[in-house]
């Protein structure tokens, strides 16, 4: 049987660089793909944390106070008439504001900063 010796030439198409305008900042940038955003705009934004960001709301102070009393999320939720999930959300918000990672660090912070963690005006009234 004769062997077919036809050679097939494959041409590989290399994409050429295209100048695009960033849809966020309007700067021109070169790309080989379908990116619409320049490399500068793709970088995560660094949040500026200041004194205002560290301010705890009265409800957050109330939860921090109960955490420093070694209460569980379920106990805090029952006492404040909230769901356990809501307590978890409040705790995560407090963790981010104060730059801490867990409830032990939060309890230590509350003991070291009583003027910022305790409520001065008493408990928040809870509607029935």
PDB file of C-alpha atoms in Angstrom:
ATOM      1  CA  UNK A   1       0.000   0.000   0.000  1.00  0.00           C
ATOM      2  CA  UNK A   2       1.352   3.382  -0.879  1.00  0.00           C
ATOM      3  CA  UNK A   3       1.724   5.866   1.920  1.00  0.00           C
ATOM      4  CA  UNK A   4       0.342   9.325   1.419  1.00  0.00           C
ATOM      5  CA  UNK A   5       3.181  11.724   1.972  1.00  0.00           C
ATOM      6  CA  UNK A   6       1.291  14.957   1.642  1.00  0.00           C
ATOM      7  CA  UNK A   7       2.542  17.396   4.187  1.00  0.00           C
ATOM      8  CA  UNK A   8       0.117  19.707   5.839  1.00  0.00           C
ATOM      9  CA  UNK A   9       1.557  22.994   6.888  1.00  0.00           C
ATOM     10  CA  UNK A  10       0.019  24.363  10.035  1.00  0.00           C
ATOM     11  CA  UNK A  11       0.121  28.046  10.500  1.00  0.00           C
ATOM     12  CA  UNK A  12       0.066  29.230  14.065  1.00  0.00           C
ATOM     13  CA  UNK A  13      -1.475  32.614  14.520  1.00  0.00           C
ATOM     14  CA  UNK A  14       0.136  34.646  17.273  1.00  0.00           C
ATOM     15  CA  UNK A  15      -2.091  37.374  18.635  1.00  0.00           C
ATOM     16  CA  UNK A  16      -0.745  40.828  18.145  1.00  0.00           C
ATOM     17  CA  UNK A  17      -0.741  43.460  20.848  1.00  0.00           C
ATOM     18  CA  UNK A  18      -3.746  45.720  20.751  1.00  0.00           C
ATOM     19  CA  UNK A  19      -4.008  49.149  22.317  1.00  0.00           C
ATOM     20  CA  UNK A  20      -7.121  49.474  24.429  1.00  0.00           C
ATOM     21  CA  UNK A  21      -8.563  52.091  26.721  1.00  0.00           C
ATOM     22  CA  UNK A  22      -9.191  51.071  30.316  1.00  0.00           C
ATOM     23  CA  UNK A  23     -12.893  51.167  31.122  1.00  0.00           C
ATOM     24  CA  UNK A  24     -12.172  52.318  34.699  1.00  0.00           C
ATOM     25  CA  UNK A  25      -9.523  55.006  34.433  1.00  0.00           C
ATOM     26  CA  UNK A  26      -9.429  55.768  30.694  1.00  0.00           C
ATOM     27  CA  UNK A  27      -5.679  55.095  30.294  1.00  0.00           C
ATOM     28  CA  UNK A  28      -4.404  53.304  27.210  1.00  0.00           C
ATOM     29  CA  UNK A  29      -2.723  49.940  27.680  1.00  0.00           C
ATOM     30  CA  UNK A  30      -1.426  47.141  25.484  1.00  0.00           C
ATOM     31  CA  UNK A  31      -3.038  43.724  25.652  1.00  0.00           C
ATOM     32  CA  UNK A  32      -2.897  40.403  23.852  1.00  0.00           C
ATOM     33  CA  UNK A  33      -6.234  39.219  25.169  1.00  0.00           C
ATOM     34  CA  UNK A  34      -9.643  40.565  25.860  1.00  0.00           C
ATOM     35  CA  UNK A  35      -8.853  42.539  29.012  1.00  0.00           C
ATOM     36  CA  UNK A  36     -10.840  45.707  29.471  1.00  0.00           C
ATOM     37  CA  UNK A  37      -9.069  46.923  32.599  1.00  0.00           C
ATOM     38  CA  UNK A  38      -5.423  48.010  32.851  1.00  0.00           C
ATOM     39  CA  UNK A  39      -3.006  46.370  35.304  1.00  0.00           C
ATOM     40  CA  UNK A  40      -3.123  49.358  37.655  1.00  0.00           C
ATOM     41  CA  UNK A  41      -6.890  49.144  38.056  1.00  0.00           C
ATOM     42  CA  UNK A  42      -6.761  45.347  38.510  1.00  0.00           C
ATOM     43  CA  UNK A  43      -4.669  45.650  41.683  1.00  0.00           C
ATOM     44  CA  UNK A  44      -6.699  45.417  44.895  1.00  0.00           C
ATOM     45  CA  UNK A  45      -7.349  48.731  46.553  1.00  0.00           C
ATOM     46  CA  UNK A  46      -5.694  49.296  49.895  1.00  0.00           C
ATOM     47  CA  UNK A  47      -8.177  50.486  52.463  1.00  0.00           C
ATOM     48  CA  UNK A  48      -7.188  53.381  54.618  1.00  0.00           C
ATOM     49  CA  UNK A  49      -7.972  52.639  58.226  1.00  0.00           C
ATOM     50  CA  UNK A  50      -8.352  55.627  60.452  1.00  0.00           C
ATOM     51  CA  UNK A  51      -9.753  56.550  63.815  1.00  0.00           C
ATOM     52  CA  UNK A  52     -13.283  56.850  62.424  1.00  0.00           C
ATOM     53  CA  UNK A  53     -13.203  53.307  61.103  1.00  0.00           C
ATOM     54  CA  UNK A  54     -12.368  51.943  64.558  1.00  0.00           C
ATOM     55  CA  UNK A  55     -15.432  53.530  66.141  1.00  0.00           C
ATOM     56  CA  UNK A  56     -17.775  50.845  67.476  1.00  0.00           C
ATOM     57  CA  UNK A  57     -21.518  51.281  67.364  1.00  0.00           C
ATOM     58  CA  UNK A  58     -23.471  50.917  70.621  1.00  0.00           C
ATOM     59  CA  UNK A  59     -24.688  47.461  69.547  1.00  0.00           C
ATOM     60  CA  UNK A  60     -21.128  46.360  68.733  1.00  0.00           C
ATOM     61  CA  UNK A  61     -19.971  47.629  72.147  1.00  0.00           C
ATOM     62  CA  UNK A  62     -22.764  45.662  73.754  1.00  0.00           C
ATOM     63  CA  UNK A  63     -21.682  42.479  71.961  1.00  0.00           C
ATOM     64  CA  UNK A  64     -18.003  43.065  72.828  1.00  0.00           C
ATOM     65  CA  UNK A  65     -19.000  43.485  76.474  1.00  0.00           C
ATOM     66  CA  UNK A  66     -20.873  40.170  76.425  1.00  0.00           C
ATOM     67  CA  UNK A  67     -17.932  38.451  74.691  1.00  0.00           C
ATOM     68  CA  UNK A  68     -15.635  39.702  77.449  1.00  0.00           C
ATOM     69  CA  UNK A  69     -18.020  37.996  79.907  1.00  0.00           C
ATOM     70  CA  UNK A  70     -17.257  34.693  78.078  1.00  0.00           C
ATOM     71  CA  UNK A  71     -20.771  34.286  76.692  1.00  0.00           C
ATOM     72  CA  UNK A  72     -21.450  32.094  73.665  1.00  0.00           C
ATOM     73  CA  UNK A  73     -22.978  33.430  70.442  1.00  0.00           C
ATOM     74  CA  UNK A  74     -26.183  31.540  71.254  1.00  0.00           C
ATOM     75  CA  UNK A  75     -26.400  33.152  74.702  1.00  0.00           C
ATOM     76  CA  UNK A  76     -25.726  36.614  73.274  1.00  0.00           C
ATOM     77  CA  UNK A  77     -28.376  36.087  70.597  1.00  0.00           C
ATOM     78  CA  UNK A  78     -30.942  35.006  73.198  1.00  0.00           C
ATOM     79  CA  UNK A  79     -30.164  37.944  75.478  1.00  0.00           C
ATOM     80  CA  UNK A  80     -30.328  40.550  72.683  1.00  0.00           C
ATOM     81  CA  UNK A  81     -33.266  38.947  70.828  1.00  0.00           C
ATOM     82  CA  UNK A  82     -31.212  38.474  67.654  1.00  0.00           C
ATOM     83  CA  UNK A  83     -30.323  35.437  65.583  1.00  0.00           C
ATOM     84  CA  UNK A  84     -27.028  33.648  66.041  1.00  0.00           C
ATOM     85  CA  UNK A  85     -26.094  34.526  62.448  1.00  0.00           C
ATOM     86  CA  UNK A  86     -26.588  38.230  63.181  1.00  0.00           C
ATOM     87  CA  UNK A  87     -24.230  37.953  66.150  1.00  0.00           C
ATOM     88  CA  UNK A  88     -21.617  36.317  63.900  1.00  0.00           C
ATOM     89  CA  UNK A  89     -21.967  39.166  61.394  1.00  0.00           C
ATOM     90  CA  UNK A  90     -21.525  41.760  64.145  1.00  0.00           C
ATOM     91  CA  UNK A  91     -18.449  39.930  65.423  1.00  0.00           C
ATOM     92  CA  UNK A  92     -16.866  39.793  61.965  1.00  0.00           C
ATOM     93  CA  UNK A  93     -17.511  43.507  61.539  1.00  0.00           C
ATOM     94  CA  UNK A  94     -15.837  44.211  64.903  1.00  0.00           C
ATOM     95  CA  UNK A  95     -12.893  41.956  64.002  1.00  0.00           C
ATOM     96  CA  UNK A  96     -12.340  43.918  60.774  1.00  0.00           C
ATOM     97  CA  UNK A  97     -12.670  47.299  62.489  1.00  0.00           C
ATOM     98  CA  UNK A  98     -10.188  46.443  65.224  1.00  0.00           C
ATOM     99  CA  UNK A  99      -7.845  44.323  63.099  1.00  0.00           C
ATOM    100  CA  UNK A 100      -8.121  41.223  65.266  1.00  0.00           C
ATOM    101  CA  UNK A 101      -8.682  37.603  64.314  1.00  0.00           C
ATOM    102  CA  UNK A 102     -10.699  35.808  66.999  1.00  0.00           C
ATOM    103  CA  UNK A 103     -12.870  36.231  70.087  1.00  0.00           C
ATOM    104  CA  UNK A 104      -9.964  35.625  72.461  1.00  0.00           C
ATOM    105  CA  UNK A 105      -8.113  38.616  71.003  1.00  0.00           C
ATOM    106  CA  UNK A 106     -11.381  40.550  71.215  1.00  0.00           C
ATOM    107  CA  UNK A 107     -11.788  39.734  74.905  1.00  0.00           C
ATOM    108  CA  UNK A 108      -8.185  40.800  75.590  1.00  0.00           C
ATOM    109  CA  UNK A 109      -8.763  44.016  73.615  1.00  0.00           C
ATOM    110  CA  UNK A 110     -11.926  44.704  75.651  1.00  0.00           C
ATOM    111  CA  UNK A 111     -10.000  44.292  78.906  1.00  0.00           C
ATOM    112  CA  UNK A 112      -7.184  46.579  77.725  1.00  0.00           C
ATOM    113  CA  UNK A 113      -9.550  49.244  76.299  1.00  0.00           C
ATOM    114  CA  UNK A 114     -12.488  49.486  78.714  1.00  0.00           C
ATOM    115  CA  UNK A 115     -13.303  53.082  77.715  1.00  0.00           C
ATOM    116  CA  UNK A 116     -13.803  52.062  74.072  1.00  0.00           C
ATOM    117  CA  UNK A 117     -15.501  48.728  74.622  1.00  0.00           C
ATOM    118  CA  UNK A 118     -17.992  49.440  77.419  1.00  0.00           C
ATOM    119  CA  UNK A 119     -21.286  51.168  76.923  1.00  0.00           C
ATOM    120  CA  UNK A 120     -21.560  54.329  79.001  1.00  0.00           C
ATOM    121  CA  UNK A 121     -25.281  54.931  78.612  1.00  0.00           C
ATOM    122  CA  UNK A 122     -26.544  51.489  79.617  1.00  0.00           C
ATOM    123  CA  UNK A 123     -28.133  48.724  77.564  1.00  0.00           C
ATOM    124  CA  UNK A 124     -29.886  49.283  74.271  1.00  0.00           C
ATOM    125  CA  UNK A 125     -33.656  48.970  74.624  1.00  0.00           C
ATOM    126  CA  UNK A 126     -34.928  45.891  72.814  1.00  0.00           C
ATOM    127  CA  UNK A 127     -38.342  46.032  71.178  1.00  0.00           C
ATOM    128  CA  UNK A 128     -40.591  43.040  71.720  1.00  0.00           C
TER     129      UNK A 128
END
